Amino acid sequence: MSGGQGASHLIRAAEISDVPAMAALLHKYAENGVLLPRSQDDIYQHLQEFVVALMDDGALCGVAALHVYGPGLAEVRSLAVDQQFHAQGIGQQLVQYIELWARDLGIHSLFALTYVDSFFMRQGYVLTTKESLPHKVWTVCVHCERFSRCDEIAVRKQLV
């Protein structure tokens, strides 16, 4: 799969050298309670799931991951754009890249758990229930400290 080019950034598969900047960006969002925390070790272990957005000077400005649950179902996760680059379309381009990648893998349905459902709805996602995502709830969410009080919003998009 080839990288997507924006006006001032490139989106490509994450590399080992990206991990410290990815972890720092994700940590900022985790501190604010917008994303669940991800350690550098966790990012290294799942590096093949990540894509990054880079500025022309090579600085990392965004990150996203595609996590496959099984035939036809995957999640957009760990989506973050550095605050100084908000409103430049980077988040949208990261999601579009993830969607193309998912299609290439044969995935027909993507979902996300988010606090920014309006962003995903502008990308064609629709509201759904967490109960409609048992692969996520009973393999990942059940281990989360917020499981019994989760307030994330579930969204889903058919890629067919």
CSV table of C-alpha atoms in Angstrom, one decimal:
chain,number,residue,atom,x,y,z
A,1,MET,CA,0.0,0.0,0.0
A,2,SER,CA,1.4,3.4,-0.8
A,3,GLY,CA,1.4,6.4,1.5
A,4,GLY,CA,-1.1,9.3,1.2
A,5,GLN,CA,0.2,12.8,0.7
A,6,GLY,CA,-1.4,15.8,2.2
A,7,ALA,CA,-0.7,19.4,1.6
A,8,SER,CA,2.2,19.3,4.1
A,9,HIS,CA,2.4,15.8,5.4
A,10,LEU,CA,2.9,12.1,4.5
A,11,ILE,CA,1.0,9.2,5.9
A,12,ARG,CA,2.9,5.9,6.0
A,13,ALA,CA,3.3,2.7,8.1
A,14,ALA,CA,4.9,3.3,11.4
A,15,GLU,CA,8.6,2.5,11.9
A,16,ILE,CA,10.6,1.6,15.0
A,17,SER,CA,12.2,5.1,15.0
A,18,ASP,CA,8.7,6.6,15.3
A,19,VAL,CA,7.8,4.9,18.6
A,20,PRO,CA,9.1,7.5,21.1
A,21,ALA,CA,7.2,10.3,19.3
A,22,MET,CA,4.1,8.1,19.0
A,23,ALA,CA,4.2,7.3,22.7
A,24,ALA,CA,4.6,10.9,23.6
A,25,LEU,CA,1.6,12.0,21.5
A,26,LEU,CA,-0.6,9.2,22.7
A,27,HIS,CA,0.5,10.0,26.3
A,28,LYS,CA,-0.8,13.6,26.0
A,29,TYR,CA,-4.3,12.3,25.1
A,30,ALA,CA,-4.2,9.6,27.8
A,31,GLU,CA,-3.4,12.3,30.4
A,32,ASN,CA,-6.5,14.2,29.3
A,33,GLY,CA,-8.6,11.0,29.5
A,34,VAL,CA,-9.4,11.0,25.8
A,35,LEU,CA,-7.5,7.9,24.9
A,36,LEU,CA,-6.5,4.8,27.0
A,37,PRO,CA,-2.8,4.8,27.9
A,38,ARG,CA,-0.3,2.9,25.7
A,39,SER,CA,3.2,2.2,26.8
A,40,GLN,CA,6.2,2.2,24.5
A,41,ASP,CA,6.4,-1.6,24.9
A,42,ASP,CA,2.8,-2.0,23.9
A,43,ILE,CA,3.4,0.2,20.8
A,44,TYR,CA,6.5,-1.8,19.8
A,45,GLN,CA,4.5,-5.1,20.2
A,46,HIS,CA,1.7,-3.8,18.0
A,47,LEU,CA,3.8,-1.6,15.6
A,48,GLN,CA,2.5,-3.4,12.5
A,49,GLU,CA,-1.0,-1.9,13.4
A,50,PHE,CA,0.1,1.7,13.3
A,51,VAL,CA,0.3,4.4,10.7
A,52,VAL,CA,1.8,7.9,11.2
A,53,ALA,CA,1.4,11.3,9.7
A,54,LEU,CA,4.6,13.3,9.2
A,55,MET,CA,5.3,16.9,8.4
A,56,ASP,CA,7.7,17.7,5.5
A,57,ASP,CA,10.6,18.1,8.1
A,58,GLY,CA,9.9,14.5,9.3
A,59,ALA,CA,8.2,15.6,12.6
A,60,LEU,CA,5.4,13.3,13.7
A,61,CYS,CA,2.1,15.1,13.8
A,62,GLY,CA,-0.5,12.2,13.9
A,63,VAL,CA,-1.0,8.5,14.6
A,64,ALA,CA,-3.7,5.9,14.2
A,65,ALA,CA,-3.9,2.1,14.4
A,66,LEU,CA,-6.0,-0.6,12.7
A,67,HIS,CA,-6.7,-3.6,15.0
A,68,VAL,CA,-8.3,-6.7,13.3
A,69,TYR,CA,-10.7,-8.8,15.4
A,70,GLY,CA,-11.6,-11.4,12.9
A,71,PRO,CA,-13.0,-12.0,9.5
A,72,GLY,CA,-14.5,-8.7,8.3
A,73,LEU,CA,-14.3,-6.7,11.5
A,74,ALA,CA,-11.6,-4.2,12.7
A,75,GLU,CA,-11.2,-1.1,14.9
A,76,VAL,CA,-9.7,2.3,14.3
A,77,ARG,CA,-7.9,2.9,17.5
A,78,SER,CA,-5.3,5.2,19.0
A,79,LEU,CA,-6.2,8.1,16.7
A,80,ALA,CA,-4.4,11.2,17.7
A,81,VAL,CA,-3.2,14.4,16.0
A,82,ASP,CA,-0.9,16.9,17.7
A,83,GLN,CA,-3.0,19.8,18.9
A,84,GLN,CA,-0.9,22.3,17.0
A,85,PHE,CA,-1.9,20.6,13.7
A,86,HIS,CA,-5.7,20.3,14.4
A,87,ALA,CA,-8.1,21.4,11.7
A,88,GLN,CA,-5.7,20.6,8.9
A,89,GLY,CA,-7.4,17.4,7.8
A,90,ILE,CA,-4.7,15.1,9.2
A,91,GLY,CA,-7.2,13.0,11.3
A,92,GLN,CA,-9.4,12.6,8.3
A,93,GLN,CA,-6.5,11.5,6.2
A,94,LEU,CA,-5.3,9.0,8.8
A,95,VAL,CA,-8.8,7.5,9.0
A,96,GLN,CA,-9.0,7.3,5.2
A,97,TYR,CA,-5.7,5.5,5.1
A,98,ILE,CA,-6.9,3.1,7.7
A,99,GLU,CA,-10.1,2.5,5.7
A,100,LEU,CA,-8.1,1.7,2.5
A,101,TRP,CA,-5.8,-0.6,4.4
A,102,ALA,CA,-8.8,-2.4,5.9
A,103,ARG,CA,-10.4,-2.8,2.5
A,104,ASP,CA,-7.1,-4.2,1.2
A,105,LEU,CA,-7.2,-6.8,4.0
A,106,GLY,CA,-10.8,-7.8,3.2
A,107,ILE,CA,-12.4,-6.0,6.2
A,108,HIS,CA,-15.9,-5.0,5.5
A,109,SER,CA,-16.8,-3.2,8.8
A,110,LEU,CA,-14.8,-0.8,10.9
A,111,PHE,CA,-15.7,0.6,14.3
A,112,ALA,CA,-14.3,3.0,16.8
A,113,LEU,CA,-14.9,3.8,20.5
A,114,THR,CA,-14.6,7.5,20.8
A,115,TYR,CA,-15.4,10.7,22.7
A,116,VAL,CA,-15.5,12.6,19.4
A,117,ASP,CA,-18.3,10.8,17.6
A,118,SER,CA,-19.0,13.9,15.4
A,119,PHE,CA,-15.6,13.6,13.8
A,120,PHE,CA,-16.3,10.0,12.8
A,121,MET,CA,-19.9,10.8,11.7
A,122,ARG,CA,-18.4,13.3,9.2
A,123,GLN,CA,-16.4,10.4,7.8
A,124,GLY,CA,-19.6,8.3,7.2
A,125,TYR,CA,-19.7,6.4,10.5
A,126,VAL,CA,-23.0,5.9,12.3
A,127,LEU,CA,-23.8,5.4,16.0
A,128,THR,CA,-23.9,1.9,17.2
A,129,THR,CA,-24.1,0.1,20.5
A,130,LYS,CA,-21.1,-1.4,22.4
A,131,GLU,CA,-23.2,-4.5,22.7
A,132,SER,CA,-23.0,-4.9,18.9
A,133,LEU,CA,-19.2,-5.3,19.3
A,134,PRO,CA,-18.7,-8.4,21.5
A,135,HIS,CA,-15.3,-9.0,20.0
A,136,LYS,CA,-14.1,-5.7,21.5
A,137,VAL,CA,-16.1,-5.8,24.7
A,138,TRP,CA,-15.2,-9.3,25.8
A,139,THR,CA,-11.5,-9.4,24.6
A,140,VAL,CA,-10.3,-5.8,25.4
A,141,CYS,CA,-12.9,-3.7,27.2
A,142,VAL,CA,-13.5,-6.3,30.0
A,143,HIS,CA,-9.8,-5.8,31.1
A,144,CYS,CA,-10.1,-2.0,31.2
A,145,GLU,CA,-10.3,-0.1,34.5
A,146,ARG,CA,-13.2,1.9,33.0
A,147,PHE,CA,-15.2,-1.2,32.0
A,148,SER,CA,-18.1,-0.7,34.4
A,149,ARG,CA,-18.3,3.0,33.8
A,150,CYS,CA,-17.3,3.3,30.1
A,151,ASP,CA,-18.7,6.4,28.5
A,152,GLU,CA,-17.1,6.1,25.1
A,153,ILE,CA,-19.4,6.3,22.1
A,154,ALA,CA,-19.4,3.4,19.6
A,155,VAL,CA,-19.4,4.2,15.9
A,156,ARG,CA,-19.3,1.9,12.9
A,157,LYS,CA,-18.9,2.1,9.1
A,158,GLN,CA,-19.5,-0.5,6.4
A,159,LEU,CA,-16.7,-0.5,3.9
A,160,VAL,CA,-18.5,-2.6,1.2
